[in-house]
């Protein structure tokens, strides 16, 4: 059994809003780069499957060379090798096409796991596109994966609860975060071992960009000063003003 | 009138022959201890501590004071005196017995003149009485009114039999003496013997009794001696050894782990990180476990054990002691039986070490287990895990913080450290950067240093010293961070550092030098004191009372008690909490427990209540973690904000020039 | 523009999509996923019983091509995100997910970086697929019902074994868009029912500071902060909470904090967007009344 986990290196997703800045419409380059949280959940899920079913586990990523260092952590958590397509596009179509190429270079991939969404663009579509390109089924929001009678059985979180799904073929699953897949801290032994594991670097192939133009990226203005609502006279009035203001900003 | 040895005894010399097998049994027992202890790893302390009075591995001063004089026992005065009577009484009695032997063998004239009167008669009787008193004290307390520290989590068995045996030895000794005197007449000085003889009266039956008692006393005494190594009393030999070998430098002295063998492609066997079983510990640690008295003094002062957490330092040490006794040195279920839950409760406050009369280093043992859990098994409580990941990813453990790295100084004018121009680096540290309440410490320090005209600067960008990682057991993470910091410091030519956090201070002074980073590091309290002394700051002294809380990493770990108190005294009137200085009670935030949700009572509430109980107007401390913990703890009891860092108080009282 | 909505039969979600569709057309068509009557009036309506996204993609693609739809609308939900991306590949169509704003000329907005930035995109090709983030558009009132014709499924890739409705006790804090949190200032466990009322009326969840948890008024699982839950709601009501840094660490990504505290110096006001300096007991009951009236 061969499992692939997709991981993406992104700028620190925990930078507090007050400290957030952009350069060239992207998060400022001064922020540390790290793996997205959902990606780590996916890796953890992958490692657990690997341990349970003695599968092999490959980490596949699309990014820049400097990402290798960060992705080693994914390997240290339990991956066997790393395959990185070198490229700098943000276009989901291009990324999916490149991931497809990387996956096809691996043999007999049975299952692909990916974080529910990357922690920078927050799109959650690349893995679904990849699935379609590979002819795999795509199942988003997966919380639990098991094998049963040669088939996969997964629990998918939905808005109203959960669904239990079963399938026999190949699939791409997007992984959500649940208490069972809190990413492990790799043990020191594997951190060192990860440094010696193979890294396949693949040149990017050209993909068709999605026919969408990005016009602008802005940081929404956050009022940093507290607006004190009048309280003296009439609490009912205060409540009305408050609710009015919240509605105005589409918060409720 | 002289005394004749073996008076009334035929073939008395037989007792000396009987002594021989007893001595063999004694040494066999001691050899047993040695055999168990040497199953540990040989670890030679390479950085030969320059302390005076160190011969080979032996710290003479500690041996004499803590080892032989047993200075630590007297912290509990009743137990101390009882123990002193018992121990020193036995020493005197042993001396007397040796003298008797010397008299028999070489005719040493001990039974005549003043020496006989004052020593052989009076002193020995007095010693016997002291021993007996001690025994009574211990028996009554252990059997009738045992304090919690003795019974939690478990009491020691085997203590009462040997103490009872000793009691019988002493009693029979007195009876022998009384019998002798009853037949031979009053022996001046032997007040116990004389008293007993008067009770006995005169008669042949006393001759017989004396004879029997003499033999019983002799056999029992030798039996007692031989039994020592097999009983809890073996501590009388092991404690001095343990004291002699324990580095007297305060704190746990965790040292560093060398990770180079992991890099090495060739090396087949990788070292175990931390410890999971007894065989992973050094011989010194195994000696610790063999030495433990089960006295529970550590349990009594441990913030975890005292607030309903699953950890007891005594519990840990005695579990290991029993395991060692049973020969289970390779049993790696040991770490599981201690539970990671308990092991992560330790705040590394070192109160247990401070209290331990046997000089055992409990936190080091606990930390070794933690290292194993984190670095070999990736087992870590979830919140600590998050803090660890944040350290790895962002260079600080404050995941979720709403503060950016420069928020603390956004309204301040703070100079950057410039190579060659600036004298002191003002090291901000992560809690001061990322915790809003603590940010004010830095603001105050900047104000004070500018006011005093100190040449100081800060780093443009920085990361944590690595201390939280180290405390949580992630030595690897610590090493990575420390190395990067040391590189940065050398690039800037930094030589002098002022710290606001004792954890940073401790890392810089204890661990960085071993990685090649040598700096003059000054905790802010000490620096403030020197500024005051040099007259570069003048403060409005007010009538406020200020209570000072000793941070564990400044106090117990580094013995800095006076400077912060001097600073406090120059602003107001210092008041002390019941537990202060080296007996200070932890705020609960150490050992990575800042990132934990406690079970049981909150440690910070216990300490805050103690501080508020002094009725002081302000409560000062000199550690950002203590500040944060106590601020939270005090909220249960008062709405007023009373807890401040000493720098904040100093900044408030600065007299405008 | 010919617009198709693909959605479950769920009036609120459907209503929001209908509102969005009005930016593009008079009356959209509709594929209803799952069983039931279709509320609202649609040009054409199809219905498919299978609710597993992976099984629907092929046939939806054929339908869209056949009918020549230009805009396809879904919600950013488990179903929507399961369909949108594969469908875009099938149709070589652009897809924009988690849309929160629609502007003229096919310009749409979506958040990036966990909502710390917002990007605007122009769609350059038809058909285009959009998934719409919940609660950003007012749900349209759906009048009457529309009859549907069945849409058949050719290939079942994934089988649905069971569905579990989780009527959890309210919404989990991490997912809640509105959180009403109380602190030590609430004064007693009973008073938390007031906060629960506000939360219920706003479809939110009740949180707490460690102060309140320490007092035993609420469950530790409700604690927000560094050692509790880290949350990111749209509105965070902090009532009787002083705003200690460890508490704020849990709400760094809350969009709007409303603080109600009797102490005007309280630190929470530094983080708040709206502040009310008052005893909460004067404000909160009135707030509940007002919400009830408006509902
Ligand atoms: C290591 C550590 C971790 C921590 N983790 C967390 C955490 O995860 N989450 C957390 O919340 N805290 C955490 N804390 C605790 C934190 O420091 C604060 O102590 C806690 O948040 C205070 O809770 P509070 O605001 O409810 O109480 P208080 O600080 O006591 O504030 C009560 C507030 O209520 C106001 N008030 C009183 N009566 C009324 C009224 N009638 N109407 C309106 N307002 C009123 C008061 O003015 C005051 O501002 C942590 C602390 C530490 C040290
Ligand atoms: S270091 Fe402190 S917390 Fe840890 S065991 Fe010792 S006394 Fe207890
Ligand atoms: S470790 Fe020390 S203080 Fe604790 S029980 Fe043993 S001897 Fe006593």
Tab-separated table of N, CA, C and O in Angstrom, chain C residues 113-174:
chain	number	residue	atom	x	y	z
C	113	UNK	N	-5.301	34.087	4.093
C	113	UNK	CA	-4.528	34.159	5.335
C	113	UNK	C	-5.440	34.187	6.557
C	113	UNK	O	-5.343	35.074	7.405
C	114	UNK	N	-6.336	33.257	6.606
C	114	UNK	CA	-7.221	33.159	7.759
C	114	UNK	C	-8.018	34.426	7.991
C	114	UNK	O	-8.287	34.781	9.137
C	115	UNK	N	-8.361	35.100	6.918
C	115	UNK	CA	-9.194	36.292	7.045
C	115	UNK	C	-8.402	37.558	7.317
C	115	UNK	O	-8.974	38.630	7.470
C	116	UNK	N	-7.078	37.445	7.374
C	116	UNK	CA	-6.290	38.649	7.635
C	116	UNK	C	-6.161	39.512	6.383
C	116	UNK	O	-5.764	40.670	6.454
C	117	UNK	N	-6.476	38.913	5.220
C	117	UNK	CA	-6.457	39.692	3.973
C	117	UNK	C	-7.647	39.262	3.132
C	117	UNK	O	-8.226	38.203	3.340
C	118	UNK	N	-8.015	40.121	2.196
C	118	UNK	CA	-9.116	39.797	1.290
C	118	UNK	C	-8.628	40.023	-0.133
C	118	UNK	O	-8.022	41.057	-0.428
C	119	UNK	N	-8.869	39.058	-1.007
C	119	UNK	CA	-8.437	39.202	-2.398
C	119	UNK	C	-9.655	39.387	-3.294
C	119	UNK	O	-10.732	38.852	-3.012
C	120	UNK	N	-9.485	40.149	-4.367
C	120	UNK	CA	-10.564	40.271	-5.359
C	120	UNK	C	-10.099	39.637	-6.660
C	120	UNK	O	-8.946	39.794	-7.065
C	121	UNK	N	-10.999	38.900	-7.266
C	121	UNK	CA	-10.673	38.207	-8.507
C	121	UNK	C	-11.671	38.584	-9.579
C	121	UNK	O	-12.840	38.822	-9.304
C	122	UNK	N	-11.208	38.585	-10.813
C	122	UNK	CA	-12.136	38.742	-11.928
C	122	UNK	C	-12.187	37.422	-12.670
C	122	UNK	O	-11.162	36.817	-12.976
C	123	UNK	N	-13.408	36.964	-12.909
C	123	UNK	CA	-13.593	35.703	-13.624
C	123	UNK	C	-13.536	35.988	-15.120
C	123	UNK	O	-14.249	36.856	-15.613
C	124	UNK	N	-12.682	35.258	-15.828
C	124	UNK	CA	-12.481	35.567	-17.239
C	124	UNK	C	-13.121	34.566	-18.187
C	124	UNK	O	-12.944	34.653	-19.392
C	125	UNK	N	-13.774	33.579	-17.621
C	125	UNK	CA	-14.289	32.555	-18.518
C	125	UNK	C	-15.572	31.971	-17.959
C	125	UNK	O	-15.765	31.922	-16.755
C	126	UNK	N	-16.421	31.569	-18.827
C	126	UNK	CA	-17.652	30.922	-18.427
C	126	UNK	C	-17.572	29.469	-18.873
C	126	UNK	O	-16.986	29.220	-19.928
C	127	UNK	N	-18.214	28.552	-18.222
C	127	UNK	CA	-18.853	28.727	-16.923
C	127	UNK	C	-17.839	28.949	-15.807
C	127	UNK	O	-16.672	28.568	-15.959
C	128	UNK	N	-18.302	29.566	-14.736
C	128	UNK	CA	-17.445	29.760	-13.572
C	128	UNK	C	-18.149	29.174	-12.352
C	128	UNK	O	-19.375	29.221	-12.256
C	129	UNK	N	-17.359	28.629	-11.464
C	129	UNK	CA	-17.928	27.972	-10.281
C	129	UNK	C	-17.545	28.772	-9.038
C	129	UNK	O	-16.382	29.145	-8.871
C	130	UNK	N	-18.528	29.036	-8.225
C	130	UNK	CA	-18.252	29.767	-6.990
C	130	UNK	C	-18.790	28.991	-5.796
C	130	UNK	O	-19.914	28.507	-5.833
C	131	UNK	N	-17.973	28.887	-4.749
C	131	UNK	CA	-18.568	28.415	-3.497
C	131	UNK	C	-18.658	29.617	-2.570
C	131	UNK	O	-17.747	30.429	-2.485
C	132	UNK	N	-19.804	29.731	-1.925
C	132	UNK	CA	-20.116	30.933	-1.162
C	132	UNK	C	-19.984	30.640	0.322
C	132	UNK	O	-20.522	29.645	0.825
C	133	UNK	N	-19.268	31.497	1.033
C	133	UNK	CA	-19.135	31.292	2.469
C	133	UNK	C	-20.446	31.616	3.165
C	133	UNK	O	-21.124	32.570	2.809
C	134	UNK	N	-20.760	30.801	4.134
C	134	UNK	CA	-22.015	30.974	4.854
C	134	UNK	C	-22.064	32.305	5.596
C	134	UNK	O	-21.049	32.829	6.027
C	135	UNK	N	-23.262	32.812	5.722
C	135	UNK	CA	-23.604	33.959	6.562
C	135	UNK	C	-23.103	35.303	6.031
C	135	UNK	O	-23.199	36.304	6.707
C	136	UNK	N	-22.526	35.314	4.841
C	136	UNK	CA	-22.107	36.598	4.297
C	136	UNK	C	-23.206	37.246	3.479
C	136	UNK	O	-23.160	38.412	3.142
C	137	UNK	N	-24.199	36.442	3.092
C	137	UNK	CA	-25.301	36.999	2.304
C	137	UNK	C	-26.596	36.695	3.026
C	137	UNK	O	-26.789	35.606	3.566
C	138	UNK	N	-27.432	37.679	3.052
C	138	UNK	CA	-28.729	37.515	3.681
C	138	UNK	C	-29.498	36.430	2.932
C	138	UNK	O	-29.514	36.428	1.706
C	139	UNK	N	-30.138	35.525	3.647
C	139	UNK	CA	-30.893	34.475	2.963
C	139	UNK	C	-32.184	35.058	2.388
C	139	UNK	O	-32.909	35.773	3.077
C	140	UNK	N	-32.438	34.769	1.119
C	140	UNK	CA	-33.673	35.258	0.505
C	140	UNK	C	-34.848	34.459	1.038
C	140	UNK	O	-34.699	33.301	1.424
C	141	UNK	N	-35.980	35.110	1.054
C	141	UNK	CA	-37.191	34.422	1.473
C	141	UNK	C	-37.612	33.486	0.355
C	141	UNK	O	-37.731	33.914	-0.787
C	142	UNK	N	-37.807	32.240	0.644
C	142	UNK	CA	-38.172	31.302	-0.413
C	142	UNK	C	-39.677	31.075	-0.388
C	142	UNK	O	-40.203	30.531	0.577
C	143	UNK	N	-40.325	31.553	-1.434
C	143	UNK	CA	-41.784	31.434	-1.491
C	143	UNK	C	-42.172	30.216	-2.319
C	143	UNK	O	-41.591	29.989	-3.382
C	144	UNK	N	-43.138	29.492	-1.856
C	144	UNK	CA	-43.694	28.377	-2.624
C	144	UNK	C	-42.709	27.246	-2.832
C	144	UNK	O	-41.674	27.163	-2.166
C	145	UNK	N	-43.053	26.402	-3.793
C	145	UNK	CA	-42.195	25.249	-4.064
C	145	UNK	C	-42.031	25.096	-5.568
C	145	UNK	O	-42.855	25.559	-6.346
C	146	UNK	N	-40.977	24.414	-5.978
C	146	UNK	CA	-40.758	24.171	-7.399
C	146	UNK	C	-40.734	22.668	-7.625
C	146	UNK	O	-40.121	21.928	-6.836
C	147	UNK	N	-41.385	22.250	-8.693
C	147	UNK	CA	-41.354	20.824	-9.017
C	147	UNK	C	-40.059	20.487	-9.720
C	147	UNK	O	-39.488	21.308	-10.431
C	148	UNK	N	-39.613	19.276	-9.512
C	148	UNK	CA	-38.318	18.939	-10.082
C	148	UNK	C	-38.398	17.718	-10.986
C	148	UNK	O	-39.309	16.909	-10.878
C	149	UNK	N	-37.419	17.621	-11.873
C	149	UNK	CA	-37.269	16.394	-12.638
C	149	UNK	C	-36.020	15.690	-12.133
C	149	UNK	O	-35.067	16.339	-11.701
C	150	UNK	N	-36.015	14.370	-12.126
C	150	UNK	CA	-34.875	13.668	-11.535
C	150	UNK	C	-33.619	13.759	-12.408
C	150	UNK	O	-33.703	13.829	-13.627
C	151	UNK	N	-32.497	13.768	-11.710
C	151	UNK	CA	-31.203	13.727	-12.405
C	151	UNK	C	-30.602	12.374	-12.051
C	151	UNK	O	-30.498	12.019	-10.871
C	152	UNK	N	-30.253	11.626	-13.069
C	152	UNK	CA	-29.781	10.281	-12.739
C	152	UNK	C	-28.261	10.254	-12.647
C	152	UNK	O	-27.553	11.075	-13.211
C	153	UNK	N	-27.821	9.283	-11.893
C	153	UNK	CA	-26.387	9.142	-11.625
C	153	UNK	C	-25.891	7.909	-12.344
C	153	UNK	O	-26.444	6.825	-12.203
C	154	UNK	N	-24.837	8.112	-13.128
C	154	UNK	CA	-24.343	7.006	-13.925
C	154	UNK	C	-23.475	6.056	-13.099
C	154	UNK	O	-23.640	4.847	-13.116
C	155	UNK	N	-22.567	6.639	-12.353
C	155	UNK	CA	-21.587	5.770	-11.676
C	155	UNK	C	-21.489	6.143	-10.198
C	155	UNK	O	-21.358	7.313	-9.846
C	156	UNK	N	-21.582	5.143	-9.342
C	156	UNK	CA	-21.488	5.388	-7.906
C	156	UNK	C	-20.077	5.013	-7.458
C	156	UNK	O	-19.737	3.851	-7.359
C	157	UNK	N	-19.261	6.030	-7.236
C	157	UNK	CA	-17.878	5.737	-6.842
C	157	UNK	C	-17.788	5.432	-5.357
C	157	UNK	O	-16.976	4.633	-4.919
C	158	UNK	N	-18.603	6.145	-4.590
C	158	UNK	CA	-18.503	6.066	-3.132
C	158	UNK	C	-19.875	5.767	-2.565
C	158	UNK	O	-20.854	6.376	-2.973
C	159	UNK	N	-19.905	4.820	-1.619
C	159	UNK	CA	-21.196	4.451	-1.041
C	159	UNK	C	-21.387	5.116	0.307
C	159	UNK	O	-20.455	5.199	1.108
C	160	UNK	N	-22.582	5.593	0.532
C	160	UNK	CA	-22.900	6.177	1.827
C	160	UNK	C	-23.439	5.084	2.738
C	160	UNK	O	-24.434	4.435	2.425
C	161	UNK	N	-22.767	4.835	3.813
C	161	UNK	CA	-23.188	3.746	4.698
C	161	UNK	C	-24.147	4.273	5.750
C	161	UNK	O	-25.155	3.658	6.048
C	162	UNK	N	-23.798	5.363	6.323
C	162	UNK	CA	-24.641	5.879	7.404
C	162	UNK	C	-24.436	7.369	7.542
C	162	UNK	O	-23.391	7.911	7.184
C	163	UNK	N	-25.462	8.041	8.034
C	163	UNK	CA	-25.344	9.460	8.308
C	163	UNK	C	-25.658	9.675	9.774
C	163	UNK	O	-26.573	9.061	10.302
C	164	UNK	N	-24.902	10.531	10.409
C	164	UNK	CA	-25.176	10.770	11.816
C	164	UNK	C	-25.479	12.246	12.013
C	164	UNK	O	-24.686	13.108	11.650
C	165	UNK	N	-26.641	12.515	12.524
C	165	UNK	CA	-26.979	13.890	12.872
C	165	UNK	C	-26.391	14.130	14.233
C	165	UNK	O	-26.654	13.386	15.173
C	166	UNK	N	-25.587	15.125	14.340
C	166	UNK	CA	-25.083	15.406	15.671
C	166	UNK	C	-25.750	16.641	16.212
C	166	UNK	O	-25.354	17.756	15.929
C	167	UNK	N	-26.791	16.391	16.980
C	167	UNK	CA	-27.404	17.546	17.638
C	167	UNK	C	-26.551	17.819	18.862
C	167	UNK	O	-26.937	17.535	19.986
C	168	UNK	N	-25.352	18.276	18.601
C	168	UNK	CA	-24.473	18.552	19.733
C	168	UNK	C	-25.085	19.662	20.565
C	168	UNK	O	-25.870	20.453	20.080
C	169	UNK	N	-24.696	19.672	21.819
C	169	UNK	CA	-25.154	20.748	22.691
C	169	UNK	C	-24.598	22.042	22.125
C	169	UNK	O	-23.534	22.493	22.497
C	170	UNK	N	-25.320	22.615	21.214
C	170	UNK	CA	-24.846	23.850	20.596
C	170	UNK	C	-23.687	23.602	19.652
C	170	UNK	O	-23.328	22.458	19.358
C	171	UNK	N	-23.109	24.691	19.219
C	171	UNK	CA	-22.048	24.633	18.219
C	171	UNK	C	-20.708	24.563	18.957
C	171	UNK	O	-20.539	25.208	19.983
C	172	UNK	N	-19.747	23.789	18.436
C	172	UNK	CA	-18.444	23.800	19.099
C	172	UNK	C	-17.821	25.206	19.049
C	172	UNK	O	-17.954	25.911	18.051
C	173	UNK	N	-17.155	25.563	20.128
C	173	UNK	CA	-16.576	26.910	20.210
C	173	UNK	C	-15.716	27.254	19.010
C	173	UNK	O	-15.769	28.348	18.472
C	174	UNK	N	-14.899	26.273	18.581
C	174	UNK	CA	-13.957	26.553	17.499
C	174	UNK	C	-14.662	26.935	16.207
C	174	UNK	O	-14.105	27.629	15.376
